[in-house]
Short mmCIF file of C-alpha atoms in Angstrom, two decimals:
data_model
loop_
_atom_site.label_atom_id
_atom_site.label_comp_id
_atom_site.label_asym_id
_atom_site.label_seq_id
_atom_site.Cartn_x
_atom_site.Cartn_y
_atom_site.Cartn_z
CA UNK P 1 4.28 -51.85 0.89
CA UNK P 2 7.71 -51.27 2.57
CA UNK P 3 10.02 -54.16 3.05
CA UNK P 4 10.27 -55.02 6.73
CA UNK P 5 14.02 -54.94 6.56
CA UNK P 6 16.17 -52.19 4.94
CA UNK P 7 18.48 -52.64 1.96
CA UNK P 8 22.26 -52.23 2.03
CA UNK P 9 23.28 -49.83 -0.79
CA UNK P 10 26.82 -49.42 -1.89
CA UNK P 11 27.39 -45.95 -3.50
CA UNK P 12 30.50 -45.19 -5.40
CA UNK P 13 31.72 -42.42 -7.62
CA UNK P 14 34.97 -40.75 -8.79
CA UNK P 15 35.81 -37.35 -7.32
CA UNK P 16 33.84 -34.58 -9.02
CA UNK P 17 30.77 -36.60 -9.95
CA UNK P 18 28.48 -34.88 -7.46
CA UNK P 19 28.05 -37.85 -5.27
CA UNK P 20 27.80 -35.71 -2.10
CA UNK P 21 25.08 -33.46 -3.66
CA UNK P 22 23.14 -36.58 -4.65
CA UNK P 23 23.36 -38.12 -1.23
CA UNK P 24 22.16 -34.90 0.44
CA UNK P 25 18.94 -35.08 -1.70
CA UNK P 26 18.42 -38.77 -1.11
CA UNK P 27 18.84 -38.45 2.61
CA UNK P 28 15.89 -35.99 2.79
CA UNK P 29 13.88 -39.23 2.54
CA UNK P 30 13.71 -40.57 6.15
CA UNK P 31 13.83 -44.15 4.85
CA UNK P 32 17.44 -43.73 3.93
CA UNK P 33 20.55 -43.18 6.13
CA UNK P 34 24.30 -43.34 5.83
CA UNK P 35 26.51 -45.69 7.79
CA UNK P 36 28.88 -43.99 10.21
CA UNK P 37 32.46 -45.26 9.69
CA UNK P 38 35.02 -46.01 12.38
CA UNK P 39 38.44 -44.46 12.28
CA UNK P 40 41.68 -44.31 14.27
CA UNK P 41 42.35 -40.65 13.33
CA UNK P 42 41.84 -37.90 15.77
CA UNK P 43 38.57 -35.88 15.64
CA UNK P 44 38.81 -32.61 13.79
CA UNK P 45 37.33 -29.48 15.22
CA UNK P 46 33.50 -29.73 15.30
CA UNK P 47 33.38 -33.51 14.63
CA UNK P 48 31.25 -35.60 17.11
CA UNK P 49 31.83 -39.19 17.96
CA UNK P 50 29.06 -41.37 16.63
CA UNK P 51 27.93 -38.71 14.19
CA UNK P 52 30.88 -38.06 11.89
CA UNK P 53 32.86 -41.12 12.78
CA UNK P 54 33.22 -43.57 15.65
CA UNK P 55 36.64 -42.56 16.87
CA UNK P 56 38.75 -45.37 18.45
CA UNK P 57 42.32 -46.20 19.24
CA UNK P 58 44.37 -48.25 16.82
CA UNK P 59 44.56 -51.07 19.37
CA UNK P 60 40.77 -51.17 19.68
CA UNK P 61 40.31 -51.01 15.91
CA UNK P 62 42.76 -53.86 15.25
CA UNK P 63 41.08 -55.96 17.96
CA UNK P 64 37.74 -55.51 16.17
CA UNK P 65 39.41 -56.54 12.92
CA UNK P 66 40.66 -59.71 14.57
CA UNK P 67 37.14 -60.34 15.86
CA UNK P 68 35.65 -59.92 12.31
CA UNK P 69 33.50 -57.05 13.31
CA UNK P 70 34.12 -55.06 10.01
CA UNK P 71 32.39 -55.42 6.72
CA UNK P 72 35.50 -53.76 5.21
CA UNK P 73 38.44 -51.67 6.34
CA UNK P 74 41.49 -50.00 4.95
CA UNK P 75 44.57 -48.16 5.96
CA UNK P 76 45.09 -44.58 4.70
CA UNK P 77 47.79 -42.04 5.70
CA UNK P 78 48.78 -44.17 8.75
CA UNK P 79 45.14 -44.33 10.02
CA UNK P 80 42.52 -47.02 9.67
CA UNK P 81 38.98 -46.59 8.34
CA UNK P 82 36.20 -49.18 8.41
CA UNK P 83 32.54 -50.15 8.27
CA UNK P 84 31.26 -51.85 11.40
CA UNK P 85 28.77 -54.70 10.78
CA UNK P 86 26.87 -53.76 13.99
CA UNK P 87 26.30 -50.24 12.65
CA UNK P 88 24.97 -51.43 9.36
CA UNK P 89 22.89 -54.31 10.62
CA UNK P 90 21.37 -52.34 13.48
CA UNK P 91 19.93 -49.73 10.99
CA UNK P 92 18.88 -52.44 8.41
CA UNK P 93 16.83 -54.13 11.17
CA UNK P 94 15.10 -50.90 11.90
CA UNK P 95 13.86 -50.92 8.32
CA UNK P 96 16.26 -48.25 7.10
CA UNK P 97 17.96 -48.40 3.71
CA UNK P 98 21.68 -48.02 4.60
CA UNK P 99 23.95 -46.29 2.12
CA UNK P 100 27.68 -46.95 2.21
CA UNK P 101 29.57 -44.12 0.52
CA UNK P 102 32.65 -46.05 -0.40
CA UNK P 103 35.48 -46.25 -3.01
CA UNK P 104 35.72 -49.10 -5.48
CA UNK P 105 38.13 -51.47 -3.71
CA UNK P 106 36.06 -51.33 -0.43
CA UNK P 107 32.81 -51.77 -2.48
CA UNK P 108 34.06 -54.99 -4.02
CA UNK P 109 35.00 -56.30 -0.56
CA UNK P 110 31.43 -55.57 0.51
CA UNK P 111 30.16 -57.55 -2.45
CA UNK P 112 32.06 -60.62 -1.33
CA UNK P 113 30.67 -60.46 2.24
CA UNK P 114 27.13 -59.21 1.35
CA UNK P 115 26.30 -60.51 -2.20
CA UNK P 116 22.77 -59.04 -1.63
CA UNK P 117 24.03 -55.48 -1.39
CA UNK P 118 22.74 -53.18 -4.03
CA UNK P 119 25.77 -51.74 -5.91
CA UNK P 120 25.27 -48.30 -7.51
CA UNK P 121 27.96 -46.42 -9.52
CA UNK P 122 27.67 -42.72 -10.27
CA UNK P 123 29.19 -41.64 -13.60
CA UNK P 124 30.01 -38.26 -15.00
CA UNK P 125 28.56 -37.39 -18.39
CA UNK P 126 32.03 -37.75 -19.80
CA UNK P 127 35.69 -37.67 -18.65
CA UNK P 128 36.09 -34.23 -20.23
CA UNK P 129 33.13 -32.90 -18.33
CA UNK P 130 34.61 -34.33 -15.13
CA UNK P 131 37.77 -32.53 -15.84
CA UNK P 132 35.86 -29.24 -16.38
CA UNK P 133 34.01 -29.67 -13.07
CA UNK P 134 37.25 -30.31 -11.21
CA UNK P 135 38.85 -27.25 -12.77
CA UNK P 136 35.79 -25.07 -11.93
CA UNK P 137 36.35 -25.76 -8.21
CA UNK P 138 39.57 -23.84 -8.47
CA UNK P 139 41.05 -25.71 -5.48
CA UNK P 140 43.74 -27.84 -7.17
CA UNK P 141 46.59 -27.56 -9.59
CA UNK P 142 46.25 -28.82 -13.13
CA UNK P 143 48.76 -31.66 -12.20
CA UNK P 144 46.58 -32.76 -9.36
CA UNK P 145 43.44 -32.49 -11.47
CA UNK P 146 44.96 -34.71 -14.15
CA UNK P 147 45.89 -37.30 -11.43
CA UNK P 148 42.23 -37.22 -10.30
CA UNK P 149 40.94 -37.68 -13.83
CA UNK P 150 43.29 -40.63 -14.41
CA UNK P 151 42.18 -42.23 -11.18
CA UNK P 152 38.49 -41.60 -12.14
CA UNK P 153 39.11 -43.29 -15.47
CA UNK P 154 40.50 -46.31 -13.71
CA UNK P 155 37.44 -46.43 -11.29
CA UNK P 156 34.98 -46.03 -14.18
CA UNK P 157 36.48 -49.11 -15.78
CA UNK P 158 35.20 -51.14 -12.74
CA UNK P 159 31.67 -49.73 -12.97
CA UNK P 160 30.45 -52.73 -14.89
CA UNK P 161 30.91 -54.79 -11.78
CA UNK P 162 28.12 -52.78 -10.10
CA UNK P 163 24.39 -53.52 -10.45
CA UNK P 164 23.46 -50.08 -11.76
CA UNK P 165 25.25 -47.07 -13.28
CA UNK P 166 23.62 -43.64 -13.00
CA UNK P 167 24.90 -40.71 -15.05
CA UNK P 168 24.86 -37.55 -12.96
CA UNK P 169 24.46 -34.94 -15.72
CA UNK P 170 21.37 -33.05 -14.40
CA UNK P 171 20.96 -33.61 -10.65
CA UNK P 172 17.20 -33.92 -10.81
CA UNK P 173 17.35 -36.68 -13.39
CA UNK P 174 20.05 -38.56 -11.46
CA UNK P 175 17.95 -38.48 -8.24
CA UNK P 176 14.89 -39.64 -10.20
CA UNK P 177 17.01 -42.53 -11.66
CA UNK P 178 18.15 -43.53 -8.21
CA UNK P 179 14.58 -43.86 -6.80
CA UNK P 180 13.53 -45.65 -10.01
CA UNK P 181 16.31 -48.20 -9.21
CA UNK P 182 14.91 -48.59 -5.67
CA UNK P 183 11.29 -49.09 -6.93
CA UNK P 184 12.47 -51.75 -9.38
CA UNK P 185 14.50 -53.47 -6.70
CA UNK P 186 11.37 -53.65 -4.37
CA UNK P 187 9.47 -55.42 -7.15
CA UNK P 188 11.96 -58.20 -7.54
CA UNK P 189 10.43 -61.45 -6.30
CA UNK P 190 13.33 -62.14 -3.87
CA UNK P 191 12.40 -59.00 -1.95
CA UNK P 192 8.58 -59.35 -2.34
CA UNK P 193 7.92 -62.16 -0.01
CA UNK P 194 5.63 -60.05 2.20
CA UNK P 195 3.65 -58.87 -0.73
CA UNK P 196 3.21 -62.37 -2.16
CA UNK P 197 2.11 -63.61 1.24
CA UNK P 198 -0.42 -60.77 1.59
CA UNK P 199 -1.97 -61.73 -1.84
CA UNK P 200 -2.28 -65.38 -0.89
CA UNK P 201 -3.89 -64.55 2.50
CA UNK P 202 -6.78 -62.96 0.58
CA UNK P 203 -7.43 -66.08 -1.61
#
């Protein structure tokens, strides 16, 4: 039995852990969707408002911050990025499980505002394997790769603050683990009120 309301899922991983590939597989299930973020940066070629981002002026963004319309927001390279509560709650109320693909600091802010959010951290098999994957891309210098590996190690130290940690070694196994987590969560009594009521109705 599906829960009538969707679940908010916070999804974090260091660069090179295959988070994007995992999300692409998960989103093949129509019960899942990603939240579209808002930003003050200009659209890039091919980007569509409301699909890639909600593009808005800095003034509009800061007014929404003042009106407490964001679950979380951050400034990066002179632009603002944030998660609109209306975007998340609208999809949750439609029964969709909403995935927030977000870095660690933003994730911990979400936990403060939405303690019922399901926090999932994606781990590499090892830091050395993460380094190998980043080198295999062939898109960055060794210096940049080492910076990314150091940043990843710092992020991994925070993984214990999440509800679940999934190791993405073999993609198929990682996806299976994700859906196992979701099945387990649906069986928790705090999310099984509808099921319990159905059983009692047939007494």
